[in-house]
Amino acid sequence: MIGKDRRILVIGAGPGGIISAYQFREAGYTDVKVLERDGDVGGTWQRSRYPGLSCDVMIHAYSFSFNLNPSWPRSYASQPEILEYMRDTVDMLDLWPMIHLNTGVSSATWNDDDAEWVVTTTTGETLVADIVISAQGMFGEVKWPDIAGRDSFSGELIHTGEWPHDLDITGKRVAVIGGAASAVQSIPEIAKLADTLYSFQRSPQWVLPKEEFPIPAEQIEEFRSNPEALQGYRDAIMNYIGPNAPFSNKEILGGAEWAGAVAISVIDDEKTREGLTPHVPWGCFRPLFSNDYYPAFNRPNVELITDAIERITPNGIVTADGVEREVDIIVCATGYVVDKFASRIPFTGRNGRSLDDEWVDGPEAYLGVTTTGFPNLFMLYGPNNNAGSLIQMAEYEVGYVLELLSQMDSDGIDWIDPRREAMDVYNAELQQAIAGVDVWHAGCGHYYESPSGKIVTQYPYSMYHYRDSVANPDLTPFETGRK
């Protein structure tokens, strides 16, 4: 089907799904459905609700360009504030009629003869679409630690990405396994309520101070009365974030490690301070930011454990030195499976090819959006598109898809599929650039990599570089077809 009545199916009602719904409607497309597996919009911001969860991008940059919020009270926002903003955006822009909650996707299969996607849902429906947008993002599947005896624990065993609404940690003995983002954000908050908090960490990571500050009331009032002032404020932040590729800038790297070392120095106990001091360059792991994390280890009820975990028992955790620490709650702050992207759903493309099989050596895509053999499948925040503000990157990606569809409509084309040569050339150049980012190869064994060892999440250039890469596209890199 060609034109504004193309049947468009969007998977996920997180930031990418909200952007898609709005931008496709504004472009005049009349048949757009957004399928959301959960009972609310917001994506990871409604699934994850652990104490202390917040965004590590300044909130005026982590906002929809088409619905700037003049009332953000601080430079960074918390999970409840962001989720409320997502819901308010859907309300204000009247996107609810396009969104189907509690409707996940079980499978999607490309029909070569009819040039369309046949999609089955978790509610038992079969839908047909000309265009599928995978707006699943990176954080849709939690990663549990592979520790012996995990299922034997008789207390509460939870993951930060699936924090129960009714969990009460007051006066409890709590173990937190992991030392990355969710641990850094949750430990200071858990420590305020718990009787005892054991922080089990395998590898210390740099945690830099967060430039968090309140937005003055008079400035908020100016933003409310003068949209140009709000836009100018956001533009100033974007013009700082946008052109920077921080992991390749030696000055930024050095300054970050200095700031991290200063932050660590607030820890009173020398052994704890040494245990939290990284031995890898900043940027080797995902950058982390907090003003409360290191001071939390000065609390008398917080203890750092650096010995390896040997097993979990019904009563607690045993480390390699044979010591068992009994706890009431184990919190697995062990992140997400981030190397699957669209393949978390079984996609079957041309000639019966499985996306899982195509990506056996690691996910790859052309400009992070399309992948060979899967016509009219467009990914938001797909392989190697992690840079800057997720929301701004998704807006670039949706704009790119709309430009491609406009050209397809003009040329009477039903489907496009990136040519293998174009995708291979793009990814070869991308991986060459990634090879030049030294800190990503400093032996951290981080989640940037697929099991094959290829870095599949990171974009090695700046956010503005990506913006320019997807501007003014043409159909030359694609095989095209008509029904």
Short mmCIF file of C-alpha atoms in Angstrom, two decimals:
data_model
loop_
_atom_site.label_atom_id
_atom_site.label_comp_id
_atom_site.label_asym_id
_atom_site.label_seq_id
_atom_site.Cartn_x
_atom_site.Cartn_y
_atom_site.Cartn_z
CA MET A 1 0.00 0.00 0.00
CA ILE A 2 1.34 3.41 -0.97
CA GLY A 3 0.56 6.87 0.40
CA LYS A 4 -0.76 8.27 3.64
CA ASP A 5 -3.02 5.26 4.16
CA ARG A 6 -0.07 2.89 4.59
CA ARG A 7 -0.75 0.61 7.55
CA ILE A 8 1.86 1.49 10.16
CA LEU A 9 2.46 -0.60 13.27
CA VAL A 10 4.66 0.71 16.09
CA ILE A 11 5.93 -1.70 18.74
CA GLY A 12 6.31 -0.02 22.11
CA ALA A 13 4.81 3.08 23.72
CA GLY A 14 7.95 4.37 25.38
CA PRO A 15 9.65 7.56 24.17
CA GLY A 16 10.20 6.14 20.65
CA GLY A 17 6.59 5.02 20.33
CA ILE A 18 5.28 8.38 21.49
CA ILE A 19 7.52 10.19 19.00
CA SER A 20 6.39 7.86 16.22
CA ALA A 21 2.69 8.28 16.99
CA TYR A 22 2.95 12.06 16.99
CA GLN A 23 5.28 12.51 14.03
CA PHE A 24 3.44 10.03 11.77
CA ARG A 25 0.12 11.63 12.55
CA GLU A 26 1.54 15.10 11.91
CA ALA A 27 2.89 13.85 8.56
CA GLY A 28 -0.65 12.87 7.58
CA TYR A 29 -0.58 9.10 8.03
CA THR A 30 -4.04 7.93 9.03
CA ASP A 31 -3.57 4.25 9.96
CA VAL A 32 -1.07 4.15 12.81
CA LYS A 33 -1.31 1.69 15.69
CA VAL A 34 1.04 1.64 18.68
CA LEU A 35 1.15 -1.71 20.51
CA GLU A 36 2.33 -1.65 24.12
CA ARG A 37 2.81 -4.89 26.06
CA ASP A 38 2.31 -3.22 29.45
CA GLY A 39 -0.63 -1.35 30.88
CA ASP A 40 0.80 2.15 30.56
CA VAL A 41 2.98 4.34 28.35
CA GLY A 42 6.53 5.34 29.23
CA GLY A 43 8.58 2.26 28.40
CA THR A 44 11.45 1.74 30.82
CA TRP A 45 10.26 4.75 32.85
CA GLN A 46 7.12 2.92 33.88
CA ARG A 47 8.66 -0.58 34.16
CA SER A 48 11.61 0.55 36.29
CA ARG A 49 10.75 2.31 39.54
CA TYR A 50 13.57 1.55 41.95
CA PRO A 51 14.40 4.18 44.60
CA GLY A 52 16.59 6.97 43.23
CA LEU A 53 15.95 6.23 39.55
CA SER A 54 16.60 9.33 37.47
CA CYS A 55 17.85 10.34 34.04
CA ASP A 56 21.55 11.07 33.58
CA VAL A 57 20.91 13.49 30.70
CA MET A 58 19.86 17.05 31.53
CA ILE A 59 16.09 16.98 31.38
CA HIS A 60 15.62 19.88 28.98
CA ALA A 61 17.61 17.82 26.47
CA TYR A 62 15.77 14.63 27.43
CA SER A 63 12.42 16.10 26.35
CA PHE A 64 10.30 15.92 23.21
CA SER A 65 11.10 18.83 20.92
CA PHE A 66 7.38 19.07 20.14
CA ASN A 67 6.33 19.29 23.80
CA LEU A 68 8.94 21.17 25.82
CA ASN A 69 8.11 21.42 29.50
CA PRO A 70 8.70 24.89 30.99
CA SER A 71 8.13 23.64 34.54
CA TRP A 72 11.00 21.23 35.17
CA PRO A 73 12.09 22.16 38.71
CA ARG A 74 15.70 20.91 38.44
CA SER A 75 18.35 20.27 35.82
CA TYR A 76 17.80 16.48 36.07
CA ALA A 77 14.50 14.68 36.56
CA SER A 78 13.46 11.60 38.53
CA GLN A 79 11.57 8.57 37.23
CA PRO A 80 8.16 9.69 38.60
CA GLU A 81 8.59 13.11 36.99
CA ILE A 82 9.60 11.66 33.63
CA LEU A 83 6.76 9.15 33.62
CA GLU A 84 4.28 11.91 34.43
CA TYR A 85 5.71 13.95 31.54
CA MET A 86 5.30 11.00 29.15
CA ARG A 87 1.67 10.52 30.23
CA ASP A 88 0.97 14.26 30.02
CA THR A 89 2.44 14.35 26.50
CA VAL A 90 0.12 11.55 25.36
CA ASP A 91 -2.82 13.34 26.99
CA MET A 92 -2.02 16.78 25.64
CA LEU A 93 -1.39 15.62 22.09
CA ASP A 94 -4.39 13.25 22.10
CA LEU A 95 -2.33 10.18 21.20
CA TRP A 96 -4.34 7.69 23.28
CA PRO A 97 -6.62 6.63 20.39
CA MET A 98 -3.53 5.31 18.58
CA ILE A 99 -2.18 3.33 21.55
CA HIS A 100 -3.24 -0.22 22.41
CA LEU A 101 -2.16 -1.17 25.93
CA ASN A 102 -1.62 -4.71 27.24
CA THR A 103 -0.94 -5.80 23.68
CA GLY A 104 2.49 -7.25 23.08
CA VAL A 105 3.83 -8.75 19.87
CA SER A 106 4.43 -12.51 19.75
CA SER A 107 5.90 -12.63 16.22
CA ALA A 108 6.19 -10.74 12.96
CA THR A 109 6.60 -12.39 9.55
CA TRP A 110 7.24 -10.74 6.19
CA ASN A 111 4.97 -11.95 3.39
CA ASP A 112 7.00 -11.74 0.17
CA ASP A 113 3.99 -12.19 -2.13
CA ASP A 114 1.87 -9.44 -0.59
CA ALA A 115 4.78 -7.24 0.53
CA GLU A 116 3.44 -6.83 4.06
CA TRP A 117 4.12 -7.82 7.65
CA VAL A 118 1.84 -10.31 9.39
CA VAL A 119 1.99 -9.62 13.12
CA THR A 120 0.55 -11.79 15.87
CA THR A 121 -0.13 -10.26 19.26
CA THR A 122 -0.18 -11.61 22.79
CA THR A 123 -3.95 -11.08 22.79
CA GLY A 124 -4.38 -13.54 19.93
CA GLU A 125 -4.96 -11.00 17.16
CA THR A 126 -3.38 -11.15 13.72
CA LEU A 127 -2.59 -7.74 12.26
CA VAL A 128 -1.27 -6.81 8.83
CA ALA A 129 1.07 -3.85 8.35
CA ASP A 130 2.94 -2.25 5.49
CA ILE A 131 5.45 -0.64 7.86
CA VAL A 132 6.69 -1.88 11.23
CA ILE A 133 8.52 0.44 13.63
CA SER A 134 10.37 -1.36 16.42
CA ALA A 135 10.41 1.17 19.25
CA GLN A 136 11.43 -1.37 21.90
CA GLY A 137 14.64 0.45 22.78
CA MET A 138 17.47 -1.22 24.68
CA PHE A 139 16.05 -1.77 28.14
CA GLY A 140 13.15 -4.13 27.64
CA GLU A 141 14.63 -7.29 29.18
CA VAL A 142 16.33 -7.47 32.58
CA LYS A 143 19.56 -9.39 33.05
CA TRP A 144 19.71 -11.70 36.06
CA PRO A 145 23.11 -12.68 37.51
CA ASP A 146 24.23 -16.25 36.96
CA ILE A 147 24.89 -17.19 40.59
CA ALA A 148 24.57 -20.69 42.04
CA GLY A 149 21.62 -21.11 44.38
CA ARG A 150 19.81 -17.98 43.23
CA ASP A 151 16.45 -19.73 43.24
CA SER A 152 16.95 -21.11 46.73
CA PHE A 153 16.74 -17.76 48.53
CA SER A 154 13.81 -17.70 50.95
CA GLY A 155 13.59 -13.91 51.23
CA GLU A 156 12.70 -11.31 48.60
CA LEU A 157 14.82 -11.60 45.42
CA ILE A 158 14.19 -8.71 43.06
CA HIS A 159 15.71 -6.92 40.10
CA THR A 160 15.96 -3.13 39.98
CA GLY A 161 14.31 -3.23 36.56
CA GLU A 162 11.26 -4.97 38.05
CA TRP A 163 11.00 -3.23 41.41
CA PRO A 164 7.73 -4.23 43.14
CA HIS A 165 5.28 -1.43 43.89
CA ASP A 166 4.70 -2.69 47.42
CA LEU A 167 8.26 -3.56 48.50
CA ASP A 168 9.07 -2.23 51.97
CA ILE A 169 12.79 -2.15 52.81
CA THR A 170 12.39 -0.28 56.10
CA GLY A 171 14.50 -1.89 58.80
CA LYS A 172 15.50 -4.80 56.53
CA ARG A 173 18.89 -6.32 55.82
CA VAL A 174 19.48 -5.68 52.13
CA ALA A 175 22.13 -6.95 49.70
CA VAL A 176 22.68 -5.10 46.43
CA ILE A 177 24.51 -7.08 43.76
CA GLY A 178 26.14 -4.94 41.07
CA GLY A 179 27.87 -1.60 40.80
CA ALA A 180 26.54 0.05 37.66
CA ALA A 181 23.80 2.63 37.08
CA SER A 182 20.89 1.17 39.05
CA ALA A 183 23.15 0.33 42.01
CA VAL A 184 24.70 3.80 42.00
CA GLN A 185 21.27 5.42 42.04
CA SER A 186 19.48 3.06 44.44
CA ILE A 187 22.12 2.42 47.13
CA PRO A 188 21.94 5.93 48.66
CA GLU A 189 18.14 5.69 48.89
CA ILE A 190 18.04 2.10 50.18
CA ALA A 191 20.64 2.98 52.81
CA LYS A 192 18.32 5.62 54.31
CA LEU A 193 15.70 2.99 55.17
CA ALA A 194 17.51 -0.33 55.53
CA ASP A 195 18.90 -1.66 58.78
CA THR A 196 21.97 -2.96 56.95
CA LEU A 197 23.05 -2.65 53.33
CA TYR A 198 25.73 -4.87 51.80
CA SER A 199 27.02 -3.67 48.44
CA PHE A 200 28.49 -6.62 46.49
CA GLN A 201 30.65 -5.28 43.66
CA ARG A 202 32.84 -7.06 41.15
CA SER A 203 34.47 -4.09 39.40
CA PRO A 204 34.53 -0.50 40.70
CA GLN A 205 33.36 2.10 38.22
CA TRP A 206 33.88 5.83 37.91
CA VAL A 207 30.99 7.82 39.37
CA LEU A 208 31.23 11.49 38.50
CA PRO A 209 29.50 14.38 40.27
CA LYS A 210 26.13 15.29 38.77
CA GLU A 211 25.69 18.94 37.82
CA GLU A 212 22.29 19.06 39.46
CA PHE A 213 20.77 22.39 40.40
CA PRO A 214 17.31 23.87 40.90
CA ILE A 215 15.80 25.96 38.12
CA PRO A 216 15.03 29.37 39.69
CA ALA A 217 11.32 30.18 40.01
CA GLU A 218 11.70 33.35 37.97
CA GLN A 219 13.34 31.39 35.15
CA ILE A 220 10.52 28.83 35.16
CA GLU A 221 8.03 31.69 34.96
CA GLU A 222 9.92 33.16 32.01
CA PHE A 223 9.88 29.76 30.26
CA ARG A 224 6.10 29.57 30.79
CA SER A 225 5.46 33.04 29.38
CA ASN A 226 8.12 33.07 26.68
CA PRO A 227 8.48 29.84 24.64
CA GLU A 228 11.46 31.33 22.79
CA ALA A 229 13.39 31.56 26.07
CA LEU A 230 12.64 27.90 26.80
CA GLN A 231 13.70 26.89 23.29
CA GLY A 232 16.89 28.92 23.60
CA TYR A 233 17.74 27.26 26.93
CA ARG A 234 17.24 23.81 25.44
CA ASP A 235 19.23 24.74 22.33
CA ALA A 236 22.17 25.83 24.48
CA ILE A 237 22.25 22.43 26.22
CA MET A 238 21.84 20.57 22.93
CA ASN A 239 24.63 22.59 21.33
CA TYR A 240 26.92 21.41 24.11
CA ILE A 241 25.87 17.76 24.04
CA GLY A 242 25.25 17.47 20.29
CA PRO A 243 28.69 18.06 18.73
CA ASN A 244 30.71 16.21 21.40
CA ALA A 245 32.08 12.69 21.03
CA PRO A 246 33.42 12.56 24.62
CA PHE A 247 35.08 9.15 24.54
CA SER A 248 37.52 10.25 21.86
CA ASN A 249 38.44 13.53 23.54
CA LYS A 250 41.53 13.11 25.73
CA GLU A 251 40.84 16.38 27.53
CA ILE A 252 37.33 15.28 28.51
CA LEU A 253 38.58 11.82 29.53
CA GLY A 254 41.31 13.26 31.75
CA GLY A 255 38.99 15.79 33.33
CA ALA A 256 36.42 13.08 34.05
CA GLU A 257 38.94 10.89 35.89
CA TRP A 258 40.13 13.85 37.94
CA ALA A 259 36.54 14.70 38.92
CA GLY A 260 35.91 11.06 39.78
CA ALA A 261 39.00 10.85 41.98
CA VAL A 262 37.95 13.98 43.86
CA ALA A 263 34.48 12.50 44.37
CA ILE A 264 35.90 9.24 45.76
CA SER A 265 38.07 11.14 48.25
CA VAL A 266 35.01 11.90 50.43
CA ILE A 267 34.94 8.24 51.59
CA ASP A 268 36.39 8.08 55.11
CA ASP A 269 37.46 4.44 55.29
CA GLU A 270 40.66 3.80 53.37
CA LYS A 271 39.84 0.18 52.49
CA THR A 272 36.40 1.14 51.18
CA ARG A 273 37.92 4.03 49.26
CA GLU A 274 40.43 1.70 47.63
CA GLY A 275 37.70 -0.84 46.86
CA LEU A 276 35.68 1.80 45.01
CA THR A 277 38.61 3.23 43.06
CA PRO A 278 38.51 2.04 39.42
CA HIS A 279 41.57 0.65 37.67
CA VAL A 280 40.26 1.33 34.18
CA PRO A 281 39.94 4.59 32.27
CA TRP A 282 36.73 6.61 32.43
CA GLY A 283 34.47 5.60 29.55
CA CYS A 284 35.53 1.95 29.63
CA PHE A 285 32.26 1.29 31.46
CA ARG A 286 29.07 3.24 30.95
CA PRO A 287 29.49 6.74 32.47
CA LEU A 288 27.78 7.09 35.85
CA PHE A 289 26.80 10.23 37.75
CA SER A 290 25.72 10.79 41.36
CA ASN A 291 26.30 13.24 44.19
CA ASP A 292 25.08 10.80 46.84
CA TYR A 293 26.72 7.49 45.99
CA TYR A 294 30.18 7.81 47.53
CA PRO A 295 28.92 9.61 50.69
CA ALA A 296 26.52 6.69 51.27
CA PHE A 297 29.54 4.49 52.10
CA ASN A 298 30.27 6.71 55.11
CA ARG A 299 27.02 5.56 56.70
CA PRO A 300 27.53 3.02 59.54
CA ASN A 301 24.90 0.66 58.05
CA VAL A 302 26.57 0.36 54.62
CA GLU A 303 29.36 -2.12 53.88
CA LEU A 304 31.24 -2.70 50.63
CA ILE A 305 31.95 -6.36 49.79
CA THR A 306 34.51 -6.94 47.04
CA ASP A 307 35.03 -10.68 47.52
CA ALA A 308 33.45 -12.71 44.72
CA ILE A 309 30.04 -14.22 45.38
CA GLU A 310 30.27 -18.01 45.57
CA ARG A 311 26.58 -18.81 46.00
CA ILE A 312 23.24 -17.68 47.28
CA THR A 313 21.73 -19.68 50.13
CA PRO A 314 18.18 -19.73 51.54
CA ASN A 315 19.32 -17.16 54.12
CA GLY A 316 21.77 -14.93 52.30
CA ILE A 317 24.98 -14.71 50.28
CA VAL A 318 28.24 -16.63 50.68
CA THR A 319 31.42 -15.07 49.30
CA ALA A 320 34.62 -16.79 48.19
CA ASP A 321 36.19 -16.31 51.64
CA GLY A 322 33.47 -18.56 53.10
CA VAL A 323 31.61 -15.80 54.93
CA GLU A 324 27.81 -15.92 54.80
CA ARG A 325 25.91 -12.65 55.22
CA GLU A 326 22.28 -13.20 56.09
CA VAL A 327 19.82 -10.80 54.48
CA ASP A 328 16.09 -10.30 54.05
CA ILE A 329 16.17 -8.85 50.53
CA ILE A 330 18.54 -9.36 47.61
CA VAL A 331 18.47 -6.62 44.98
CA CYS A 332 20.01 -7.58 41.63
CA ALA A 333 21.23 -4.32 40.13
CA THR A 334 22.65 -6.19 37.16
CA GLY A 335 21.29 -4.25 34.22
CA TYR A 336 19.59 -5.33 31.03
CA VAL A 337 20.10 -7.55 28.01
CA VAL A 338 20.93 -4.71 25.64
CA ASP A 339 22.24 -6.51 22.55
CA LYS A 340 18.96 -7.86 21.15
CA PHE A 341 17.14 -4.74 19.96
CA ALA A 342 14.30 -5.76 17.60
CA SER A 343 15.20 -9.45 17.90
CA ARG A 344 13.57 -9.69 21.34
CA ILE A 345 10.54 -10.41 19.15
CA PRO A 346 10.79 -13.28 16.62
CA PHE A 347 11.05 -11.47 13.27
CA THR A 348 11.07 -13.55 10.09
CA GLY A 349 12.10 -11.69 6.97
CA ARG A 350 12.49 -12.40 3.27
CA ASN A 351 12.85 -16.03 2.24
CA GLY A 352 12.02 -17.15 5.77
CA ARG A 353 15.16 -15.70 7.35
CA SER A 354 15.15 -15.23 11.12
CA LEU A 355 16.49 -12.00 12.59
CA ASP A 356 18.14 -14.05 15.34
CA ASP A 357 20.02 -16.09 12.73
CA GLU A 358 20.98 -13.01 10.73
CA TRP A 359 22.42 -11.43 13.87
CA VAL A 360 24.23 -14.50 15.18
CA ASP A 361 27.55 -12.57 15.21
CA GLY A 362 25.94 -9.48 16.69
CA PRO A 363 23.20 -7.04 15.64
CA GLU A 364 23.94 -4.64 12.83
CA ALA A 365 21.91 -2.23 10.76
CA TYR A 366 22.23 0.47 8.15
CA LEU A 367 22.38 3.78 10.05
CA GLY A 368 21.11 1.78 13.01
CA VAL A 369 17.58 1.77 11.55
CA THR A 370 17.18 -0.87 8.82
CA THR A 371 18.73 -4.31 8.39
CA THR A 372 19.15 -6.38 5.22
CA GLY A 373 16.48 -8.99 4.53
CA PHE A 374 13.75 -7.32 6.58
CA PRO A 375 11.90 -4.89 4.30
CA ASN A 376 10.00 -1.98 5.81
CA LEU A 377 11.24 -2.80 9.31
CA PHE A 378 12.58 0.34 10.95
CA MET A 379 14.28 0.33 14.36
CA LEU A 380 14.49 3.20 16.81
CA TYR A 381 17.55 3.24 19.04
CA GLY A 382 18.77 0.20 17.15
CA PRO A 383 22.29 -1.26 16.83
CA ASN A 384 25.11 1.23 17.45
CA ASN A 385 22.83 4.21 17.92
CA ASN A 386 23.54 4.92 21.60
CA ALA A 387 24.65 8.56 21.79
CA GLY A 388 23.65 11.67 23.69
CA SER A 389 19.93 12.01 24.37
CA LEU A 390 17.86 8.93 23.55
CA ILE A 391 14.82 11.09 22.83
CA GLN A 392 16.65 13.36 20.42
CA MET A 393 18.24 10.40 18.64
CA ALA A 394 14.79 8.80 18.25
CA GLU A 395 13.47 12.03 16.77
CA TYR A 396 16.28 11.99 14.20
CA GLU A 397 15.46 8.37 13.38
CA VAL A 398 11.72 8.95 12.98
CA GLY A 399 12.43 11.96 10.78
CA TYR A 400 14.69 9.78 8.64
CA VAL A 401 11.96 7.12 8.28
CA LEU A 402 9.41 9.76 7.28
CA GLU A 403 11.75 11.10 4.59
CA LEU A 404 12.24 7.59 3.20
CA LEU A 405 8.49 6.99 3.15
CA SER A 406 7.91 10.28 1.39
CA GLN A 407 10.29 9.25 -1.38
CA MET A 408 8.70 5.81 -1.55
CA ASP A 409 5.28 7.41 -1.93
CA SER A 410 6.54 9.75 -4.63
CA ASP A 411 8.12 6.89 -6.58
CA GLY A 412 5.24 4.44 -6.13
CA ILE A 413 7.39 2.02 -4.12
CA ASP A 414 5.83 -0.45 -1.70
CA TRP A 415 8.91 -1.67 0.11
CA ILE A 416 12.59 -0.99 0.65
CA ASP A 417 15.35 -3.25 1.96
CA PRO A 418 18.94 -2.05 2.59
CA ARG A 419 21.36 -3.63 0.13
CA ARG A 420 23.84 -5.96 1.78
CA GLU A 421 26.79 -4.08 0.31
CA ALA A 422 25.55 -0.74 1.66
CA MET A 423 25.00 -2.16 5.13
CA ASP A 424 28.37 -3.94 5.15
CA VAL A 425 30.25 -0.82 4.06
CA TYR A 426 28.49 1.29 6.69
CA ASN A 427 29.20 -1.19 9.47
CA ALA A 428 32.82 -1.71 8.44
CA GLU A 429 33.39 2.04 8.70
CA LEU A 430 31.50 2.15 11.99
CA GLN A 431 33.51 -0.67 13.55
CA GLN A 432 36.73 0.93 12.34
CA ALA A 433 35.76 4.12 14.16
CA ILE A 434 34.80 2.10 17.24
CA ALA A 435 38.22 0.41 17.16
CA GLY A 436 39.73 3.87 17.47
CA VAL A 437 37.95 4.63 20.76
CA ASP A 438 40.64 3.30 23.10
CA VAL A 439 38.61 3.36 26.33
CA TRP A 440 36.04 0.95 24.87
CA HIS A 441 38.81 -1.63 24.48
CA ALA A 442 40.37 -1.37 27.92
CA GLY A 443 39.23 -4.82 29.03
CA CYS A 444 36.01 -4.03 30.87
CA GLY A 445 33.94 -6.79 29.26
CA HIS A 446 30.93 -4.51 29.40
CA TYR A 447 27.45 -4.61 27.99
CA TYR A 448 28.54 -2.68 24.92
CA GLU A 449 29.51 -6.04 23.42
CA SER A 450 27.58 -8.92 21.91
CA PRO A 451 28.71 -12.46 22.82
CA SER A 452 30.95 -12.40 19.73
CA GLY A 453 32.90 -9.49 21.24
CA LYS A 454 31.65 -6.90 18.75
CA ILE A 455 30.52 -3.58 20.22
CA VAL A 456 26.90 -3.27 19.11
CA THR A 457 25.41 -0.52 21.27
CA GLN A 458 27.70 2.49 20.95
CA TYR A 459 27.82 5.19 18.27
CA PRO A 460 31.43 6.38 17.98
CA TYR A 461 30.65 9.86 16.69
CA SER A 462 28.63 12.76 18.03
CA MET A 463 24.85 13.07 18.13
CA TYR A 464 25.00 15.89 15.58
CA HIS A 465 27.09 13.69 13.33
CA TYR A 466 24.23 11.21 13.33
CA ARG A 467 21.72 13.99 12.68
CA ASP A 468 23.67 14.98 9.59
CA SER A 469 24.06 11.35 8.47
CA VAL A 470 20.31 10.82 8.25
CA ALA A 471 19.47 14.21 6.79
CA ASN A 472 18.31 14.30 3.15
CA PRO A 473 18.36 10.51 2.55
CA ASP A 474 17.74 8.86 -0.79
CA LEU A 475 16.78 5.36 -1.84
CA THR A 476 20.09 4.48 -3.52
CA PRO A 477 21.30 2.21 -0.66
CA PHE A 478 18.06 0.21 -0.83
CA GLU A 479 16.61 -2.50 -2.96
CA THR A 480 13.07 -1.41 -3.78
CA GLY A 481 9.95 -3.20 -4.89
CA ARG A 482 6.29 -2.97 -5.81
CA LYS A 483 3.49 -5.42 -5.25
#
